[in-house]
PDB file of C-alpha atoms in Angstrom:
ATOM      1  CA  MET A   1       0.000   0.000   0.000  1.00  0.00           C
ATOM      2  CA  LYS A   2       1.145   3.516  -0.801  1.00  0.00           C
ATOM      3  CA  LEU A   3       1.149   6.378   1.697  1.00  0.00           C
ATOM      4  CA  ASP A   4       2.225   9.996   1.370  1.00  0.00           C
ATOM      5  CA  VAL A   5       5.324  11.055   3.279  1.00  0.00           C
ATOM      6  CA  ILE A   6       5.365  14.482   4.902  1.00  0.00           C
ATOM      7  CA  LYS A   7       7.999  16.685   6.492  1.00  0.00           C
ATOM      8  CA  LEU A   8       7.719  18.091  10.015  1.00  0.00           C
ATOM      9  CA  ASP A   9       6.828  21.470   8.521  1.00  0.00           C
ATOM     10  CA  GLY A  10       3.817  19.886   6.801  1.00  0.00           C
ATOM     11  CA  GLY A  11       5.333  19.845   3.311  1.00  0.00           C
ATOM     12  CA  LYS A  12       5.189  16.790   1.040  1.00  0.00           C
ATOM     13  CA  ALA A  13       8.210  14.506   0.724  1.00  0.00           C
ATOM     14  CA  GLY A  14       6.984  11.970  -1.835  1.00  0.00           C
ATOM     15  CA  SER A  15       5.399   8.622  -1.008  1.00  0.00           C
ATOM     16  CA  ILE A  16       6.347   5.261   0.430  1.00  0.00           C
ATOM     17  CA  ASP A  17       5.339   1.661  -0.295  1.00  0.00           C
ATOM     18  CA  LEU A  18       4.281  -0.006   2.952  1.00  0.00           C
ATOM     19  CA  ASN A  19       4.563  -3.758   3.375  1.00  0.00           C
ATOM     20  CA  GLU A  20       1.095  -5.345   3.183  1.00  0.00           C
ATOM     21  CA  SER A  21       2.057  -8.017   5.726  1.00  0.00           C
ATOM     22  CA  LEU A  22       2.682  -5.258   8.302  1.00  0.00           C
ATOM     23  CA  PHE A  23       0.232  -2.521   7.406  1.00  0.00           C
ATOM     24  CA  GLY A  24      -2.396  -4.233   5.260  1.00  0.00           C
ATOM     25  CA  LEU A  25      -3.819  -6.942   7.533  1.00  0.00           C
ATOM     26  CA  GLU A  26      -7.445  -7.070   8.669  1.00  0.00           C
ATOM     27  CA  PRO A  27      -7.055  -6.167  12.381  1.00  0.00           C
ATOM     28  CA  ARG A  28      -8.245  -8.829  14.828  1.00  0.00           C
ATOM     29  CA  ALA A  29      -9.391  -7.642  18.239  1.00  0.00           C
ATOM     30  CA  ASP A  30      -8.766 -11.044  19.855  1.00  0.00           C
ATOM     31  CA  ILE A  31      -5.080 -11.026  18.898  1.00  0.00           C
ATOM     32  CA  LEU A  32      -4.620  -7.414  20.046  1.00  0.00           C
ATOM     33  CA  HIS A  33      -6.421  -8.173  23.309  1.00  0.00           C
ATOM     34  CA  ARG A  34      -4.187 -11.147  24.103  1.00  0.00           C
ATOM     35  CA  VAL A  35      -0.967  -9.200  23.470  1.00  0.00           C
ATOM     36  CA  VAL A  36      -2.106  -6.147  25.473  1.00  0.00           C
ATOM     37  CA  ARG A  37      -3.175  -8.422  28.335  1.00  0.00           C
ATOM     38  CA  TRP A  38       0.268 -10.089  28.253  1.00  0.00           C
ATOM     39  CA  GLN A  39       1.995  -6.687  28.320  1.00  0.00           C
ATOM     40  CA  ARG A  40      -0.056  -5.308  31.204  1.00  0.00           C
ATOM     41  CA  ALA A  41       0.284  -8.528  33.235  1.00  0.00           C
ATOM     42  CA  LYS A  42       4.063  -8.430  32.788  1.00  0.00           C
ATOM     43  CA  ALA A  43       4.169  -4.787  33.907  1.00  0.00           C
ATOM     44  CA  GLN A  44       2.049  -5.431  37.017  1.00  0.00           C
ATOM     45  CA  ALA A  45       4.130  -5.027  40.181  1.00  0.00           C
ATOM     46  CA  GLY A  46       2.565  -7.894  42.102  1.00  0.00           C
ATOM     47  CA  THR A  47       3.673  -6.431  45.449  1.00  0.00           C
ATOM     48  CA  HIS A  48       0.260  -6.899  47.089  1.00  0.00           C
ATOM     49  CA  SER A  49       0.608  -8.568  50.472  1.00  0.00           C
ATOM     50  CA  VAL A  50      -1.498  -9.342  53.545  1.00  0.00           C
ATOM     51  CA  LEU A  51      -0.691 -10.936  56.903  1.00  0.00           C
ATOM     52  CA  GLY A  52      -1.779 -14.522  57.384  1.00  0.00           C
ATOM     53  CA  LYS A  53      -2.632 -16.299  60.628  1.00  0.00           C
ATOM     54  CA  SER A  54       1.019 -17.100  61.328  1.00  0.00           C
ATOM     55  CA  GLU A  55       2.179 -13.518  60.645  1.00  0.00           C
ATOM     56  CA  VAL A  56      -0.177 -11.258  62.631  1.00  0.00           C
ATOM     57  CA  SER A  57       1.111  -9.922  65.943  1.00  0.00           C
ATOM     58  CA  TYR A  58      -1.086 -11.425  68.665  1.00  0.00           C
ATOM     59  CA  SER A  59      -0.761 -13.641  71.742  1.00  0.00           C
ATOM     60  CA  THR A  60      -0.814 -17.360  71.067  1.00  0.00           C
ATOM     61  CA  LYS A  61      -2.454 -18.072  74.405  1.00  0.00           C
ATOM     62  CA  LYS A  62      -5.651 -20.151  74.215  1.00  0.00           C
ATOM     63  CA  ILE A  63      -8.450 -17.583  74.558  1.00  0.00           C
ATOM     64  CA  TYR A  64     -10.721 -19.712  76.780  1.00  0.00           C
ATOM     65  CA  ARG A  65     -11.033 -23.281  77.898  1.00  0.00           C
ATOM     66  CA  GLN A  66     -11.881 -26.011  75.429  1.00  0.00           C
ATOM     67  CA  LYS A  67     -15.059 -27.326  77.078  1.00  0.00           C
ATOM     68  CA  GLY A  68     -17.923 -26.087  79.177  1.00  0.00           C
ATOM     69  CA  THR A  69     -18.429 -22.604  77.717  1.00  0.00           C
ATOM     70  CA  GLY A  70     -21.317 -23.503  75.443  1.00  0.00           C
ATOM     71  CA  GLY A  71     -19.460 -21.813  72.584  1.00  0.00           C
ATOM     72  CA  ALA A  72     -17.330 -23.011  69.700  1.00  0.00           C
ATOM     73  CA  ARG A  73     -13.811 -24.295  70.321  1.00  0.00           C
ATOM     74  CA  HIS A  74     -11.082 -21.696  69.710  1.00  0.00           C
ATOM     75  CA  GLY A  75      -7.399 -21.738  70.366  1.00  0.00           C
ATOM     76  CA  SER A  76      -6.067 -18.439  69.003  1.00  0.00           C
ATOM     77  CA  LYS A  77      -7.135 -14.852  68.441  1.00  0.00           C
ATOM     78  CA  LYS A  78      -5.105 -14.985  65.228  1.00  0.00           C
ATOM     79  CA  ALA A  79      -7.909 -16.899  63.489  1.00  0.00           C
ATOM     80  CA  PRO A  80      -9.412 -15.107  60.460  1.00  0.00           C
ATOM     81  CA  ILE A  81     -12.868 -14.900  62.053  1.00  0.00           C
ATOM     82  CA  PHE A  82     -11.625 -12.565  64.795  1.00  0.00           C
ATOM     83  CA  ARG A  83     -11.016  -8.833  64.471  1.00  0.00           C
ATOM     84  CA  HIS A  84      -7.336  -8.156  63.723  1.00  0.00           C
ATOM     85  CA  GLY A  85      -6.880 -11.843  62.893  1.00  0.00           C
ATOM     86  CA  GLY A  86      -4.928 -13.087  59.903  1.00  0.00           C
ATOM     87  CA  VAL A  87      -6.370 -13.029  56.403  1.00  0.00           C
ATOM     88  CA  TYR A  88      -7.266 -16.411  54.914  1.00  0.00           C
ATOM     89  CA  LYS A  89      -5.733 -17.056  51.495  1.00  0.00           C
ATOM     90  CA  GLY A  90      -5.109 -13.352  50.890  1.00  0.00           C
ATOM     91  CA  PRO A  91      -2.842 -11.992  48.125  1.00  0.00           C
ATOM     92  CA  THR A  92       0.906 -12.463  48.499  1.00  0.00           C
ATOM     93  CA  PRO A  93       3.748 -11.022  46.375  1.00  0.00           C
ATOM     94  CA  ARG A  94       3.962 -12.822  43.034  1.00  0.00           C
ATOM     95  CA  SER A  95       4.568 -12.269  39.354  1.00  0.00           C
ATOM     96  CA  HIS A  96       1.472 -11.869  37.172  1.00  0.00           C
ATOM     97  CA  ALA A  97       3.441 -12.515  33.970  1.00  0.00           C
ATOM     98  CA  HIS A  98       2.411 -15.354  31.687  1.00  0.00           C
ATOM     99  CA  GLU A  99       3.933 -16.814  28.559  1.00  0.00           C
ATOM    100  CA  LEU A 100       3.194 -15.638  25.023  1.00  0.00           C
ATOM    101  CA  THR A 101       5.264 -16.857  22.082  1.00  0.00           C
ATOM    102  CA  LYS A 102       7.511 -14.478  20.141  1.00  0.00           C
ATOM    103  CA  LYS A 103       5.612 -15.258  16.937  1.00  0.00           C
ATOM    104  CA  PHE A 104       2.306 -14.276  18.498  1.00  0.00           C
ATOM    105  CA  ARG A 105       3.769 -11.061  19.947  1.00  0.00           C
ATOM    106  CA  ALA A 106       5.114 -10.141  16.496  1.00  0.00           C
ATOM    107  CA  LEU A 107       1.714 -10.947  14.981  1.00  0.00           C
ATOM    108  CA  GLY A 108       0.073  -8.636  17.519  1.00  0.00           C
ATOM    109  CA  LEU A 109       2.422  -5.799  16.527  1.00  0.00           C
ATOM    110  CA  ARG A 110       1.567  -6.336  12.846  1.00  0.00           C
ATOM    111  CA  HIS A 111      -2.148  -6.152  13.638  1.00  0.00           C
ATOM    112  CA  ALA A 112      -1.657  -2.991  15.732  1.00  0.00           C
ATOM    113  CA  LEU A 113       0.171  -1.285  12.840  1.00  0.00           C
ATOM    114  CA  SER A 114      -2.523  -2.455  10.415  1.00  0.00           C
ATOM    115  CA  ALA A 115      -5.272  -1.178  12.721  1.00  0.00           C
ATOM    116  CA  LYS A 116      -3.787   2.334  12.662  1.00  0.00           C
ATOM    117  CA  ALA A 117      -3.307   2.213   8.891  1.00  0.00           C
ATOM    118  CA  LYS A 118      -6.879   1.017   8.272  1.00  0.00           C
ATOM    119  CA  ALA A 119      -8.338   3.706  10.547  1.00  0.00           C
ATOM    120  CA  GLY A 120      -6.384   6.407   8.691  1.00  0.00           C
ATOM    121  CA  ASN A 121      -4.418   7.263  11.820  1.00  0.00           C
ATOM    122  CA  LEU A 122      -0.993   6.395  10.429  1.00  0.00           C
ATOM    123  CA  VAL A 123       1.382   9.204   9.408  1.00  0.00           C
ATOM    124  CA  VAL A 124       4.805   8.689   7.834  1.00  0.00           C
ATOM    125  CA  VAL A 125       7.294  11.548   8.202  1.00  0.00           C
ATOM    126  CA  GLU A 126      10.583  11.898   6.356  1.00  0.00           C
ATOM    127  CA  SER A 127      12.504  12.261   9.623  1.00  0.00           C
ATOM    128  CA  ALA A 128      11.981  13.343  13.216  1.00  0.00           C
ATOM    129  CA  GLU A 129      15.008  15.579  13.589  1.00  0.00           C
ATOM    130  CA  MET A 130      15.348  19.066  15.015  1.00  0.00           C
ATOM    131  CA  ALA A 131      18.302  21.463  14.885  1.00  0.00           C
ATOM    132  CA  GLU A 132      17.464  22.699  18.390  1.00  0.00           C
ATOM    133  CA  ALA A 133      15.714  21.068  21.331  1.00  0.00           C
ATOM    134  CA  LYS A 134      12.926  23.660  21.433  1.00  0.00           C
ATOM    135  CA  THR A 135       9.695  22.463  23.037  1.00  0.00           C
ATOM    136  CA  SER A 136       7.764  25.514  21.815  1.00  0.00           C
ATOM    137  CA  MET A 137       8.756  24.809  18.186  1.00  0.00           C
ATOM    138  CA  LEU A 138       7.646  21.182  18.369  1.00  0.00           C
ATOM    139  CA  ALA A 139       4.418  22.121  20.167  1.00  0.00           C
ATOM    140  CA  LYS A 140       3.621  24.583  17.374  1.00  0.00           C
ATOM    141  CA  THR A 141       4.423  21.957  14.716  1.00  0.00           C
ATOM    142  CA  ALA A 142       2.193  19.370  16.446  1.00  0.00           C
ATOM    143  CA  LYS A 143      -0.669  21.860  16.646  1.00  0.00           C
ATOM    144  CA  GLU A 144      -0.367  22.724  12.939  1.00  0.00           C
ATOM    145  CA  LEU A 145      -0.327  19.023  11.998  1.00  0.00           C
ATOM    146  CA  GLY A 146      -3.284  18.273  14.280  1.00  0.00           C
ATOM    147  CA  TRP A 147      -1.356  15.914  16.544  1.00  0.00           C
ATOM    148  CA  LYS A 148      -2.945  15.613  19.992  1.00  0.00           C
ATOM    149  CA  LYS A 149      -2.223  12.137  21.357  1.00  0.00           C
ATOM    150  CA  VAL A 150       0.569  10.723  19.196  1.00  0.00           C
ATOM    151  CA  LEU A 151       3.260   8.092  19.372  1.00  0.00           C
ATOM    152  CA  VAL A 152       6.335   8.809  17.270  1.00  0.00           C
ATOM    153  CA  ILE A 153       8.399   5.764  16.276  1.00  0.00           C
ATOM    154  CA  ASP A 154      11.871   6.492  14.908  1.00  0.00           C
ATOM    155  CA  GLY A 155      14.612   4.220  13.599  1.00  0.00           C
ATOM    156  CA  ALA A 156      17.256   2.433  15.660  1.00  0.00           C
ATOM    157  CA  ALA A 157      17.893   5.611  17.664  1.00  0.00           C
ATOM    158  CA  VAL A 158      15.769   8.663  18.435  1.00  0.00           C
ATOM    159  CA  ASN A 159      17.075  12.115  17.530  1.00  0.00           C
ATOM    160  CA  GLU A 160      18.230  13.634  20.842  1.00  0.00           C
ATOM    161  CA  ASN A 161      16.933  17.144  20.164  1.00  0.00           C
ATOM    162  CA  PHE A 162      13.525  15.806  19.109  1.00  0.00           C
ATOM    163  CA  ALA A 163      13.291  13.588  22.203  1.00  0.00           C
ATOM    164  CA  LEU A 164      14.218  16.498  24.501  1.00  0.00           C
ATOM    165  CA  ALA A 165      11.719  18.823  22.817  1.00  0.00           C
ATOM    166  CA  ALA A 166       8.919  16.210  23.085  1.00  0.00           C
ATOM    167  CA  ARG A 167       9.660  15.338  26.701  1.00  0.00           C
ATOM    168  CA  ASN A 168       7.638  18.217  28.166  1.00  0.00           C
ATOM    169  CA  ILE A 169       4.712  18.048  25.738  1.00  0.00           C
ATOM    170  CA  ASP A 170       1.694  16.219  27.065  1.00  0.00           C
ATOM    171  CA  GLY A 171       0.397  13.831  24.427  1.00  0.00           C
ATOM    172  CA  ILE A 172       3.611  13.260  22.442  1.00  0.00           C
ATOM    173  CA  ASP A 173       5.630  10.111  23.140  1.00  0.00           C
ATOM    174  CA  VAL A 174       8.743   9.010  21.285  1.00  0.00           C
ATOM    175  CA  LEU A 175      10.148   5.480  20.953  1.00  0.00           C
ATOM    176  CA  PRO A 176      12.912   3.844  18.909  1.00  0.00           C
ATOM    177  CA  SER A 177      11.773   1.063  16.569  1.00  0.00           C
ATOM    178  CA  MET A 178      12.822  -1.665  19.031  1.00  0.00           C
ATOM    179  CA  GLY A 179      10.546  -0.113  21.662  1.00  0.00           C
ATOM    180  CA  ALA A 180       7.449  -0.260  19.434  1.00  0.00           C
ATOM    181  CA  ASN A 181       4.737  -2.260  21.186  1.00  0.00           C
ATOM    182  CA  VAL A 182       1.019  -2.992  20.840  1.00  0.00           C
ATOM    183  CA  TYR A 183      -0.164  -1.257  24.029  1.00  0.00           C
ATOM    184  CA  ASP A 184       1.560   2.079  23.314  1.00  0.00           C
ATOM    185  CA  ILE A 185       0.421   2.063  19.675  1.00  0.00           C
ATOM    186  CA  LEU A 186      -3.239   1.438  20.514  1.00  0.00           C
ATOM    187  CA  LYS A 187      -3.259   3.894  23.438  1.00  0.00           C
ATOM    188  CA  ARG A 188      -2.572   6.895  21.190  1.00  0.00           C
ATOM    189  CA  ASP A 189      -4.900   8.413  18.630  1.00  0.00           C
ATOM    190  CA  THR A 190      -2.245   8.831  15.935  1.00  0.00           C
ATOM    191  CA  LEU A 191       0.809   6.764  15.053  1.00  0.00           C
ATOM    192  CA  VAL A 192       3.686   8.688  13.463  1.00  0.00           C
ATOM    193  CA  ILE A 193       6.553   6.670  11.974  1.00  0.00           C
ATOM    194  CA  THR A 194       9.683   8.016  10.321  1.00  0.00           C
ATOM    195  CA  LYS A 195      10.951   6.464   7.076  1.00  0.00           C
ATOM    196  CA  ALA A 196      13.846   4.996   9.075  1.00  0.00           C
ATOM    197  CA  GLY A 197      11.298   3.630  11.534  1.00  0.00           C
ATOM    198  CA  VAL A 198       9.315   1.920   8.751  1.00  0.00           C
ATOM    199  CA  GLU A 199      12.500   0.267   7.423  1.00  0.00           C
ATOM    200  CA  ALA A 200      13.508  -0.853  10.931  1.00  0.00           C
ATOM    201  CA  LEU A 201      10.044  -2.305  11.660  1.00  0.00           C
ATOM    202  CA  GLU A 202       9.976  -4.149   8.342  1.00  0.00           C
ATOM    203  CA  ALA A 203      13.408  -5.622   9.114  1.00  0.00           C
ATOM    204  CA  ARG A 204      12.298  -6.562  12.654  1.00  0.00           C
ATOM    205  CA  LEU A 205       9.044  -8.193  11.590  1.00  0.00           C
ATOM    206  CA  LYS A 206      10.035  -9.755   8.262  1.00  0.00           C
TER     207      LYS A 206
END
């Protein structure tokens, strides 16, 4: 598929042939959902923790005699049924990550790129380079191009001045091609890829 290439100043810079296997697929929500779920589960801290019966600070003395009270038998105030007692089968620190094959993760990235292309929210720029790291200049450029919530994917490395200028602008995120992922792509309204970024993604996902 062909797509126009623009410059950061809004001018035209020719066109580019995009690989159909990356940008021309029919997006599948089930594939995207599985990859996003894998990403978010892997990022989850899993530091949740509660005190069990053996961990709460309480006397271990038997609270009343075994027989003759007319009540149920109890040995410890640490039991979950008592106030300030331990929690029964509560959450403990653990990893929420689960396995997902490399092929499926790559497939998810292809479908995410295709979803943006099909929705008309894919923009290819000649390069994302700036002579000076001026936030005001980039903010003005983004406003003129109609970029509100965008993810900019560059080649192997991101231009330092561009990254510094974008750092303080709410709604503009910049990643190198190796950092491109399904969750970040879908989270933004517009996906902006440089020509170097397109080449790097095609080489990564060939």
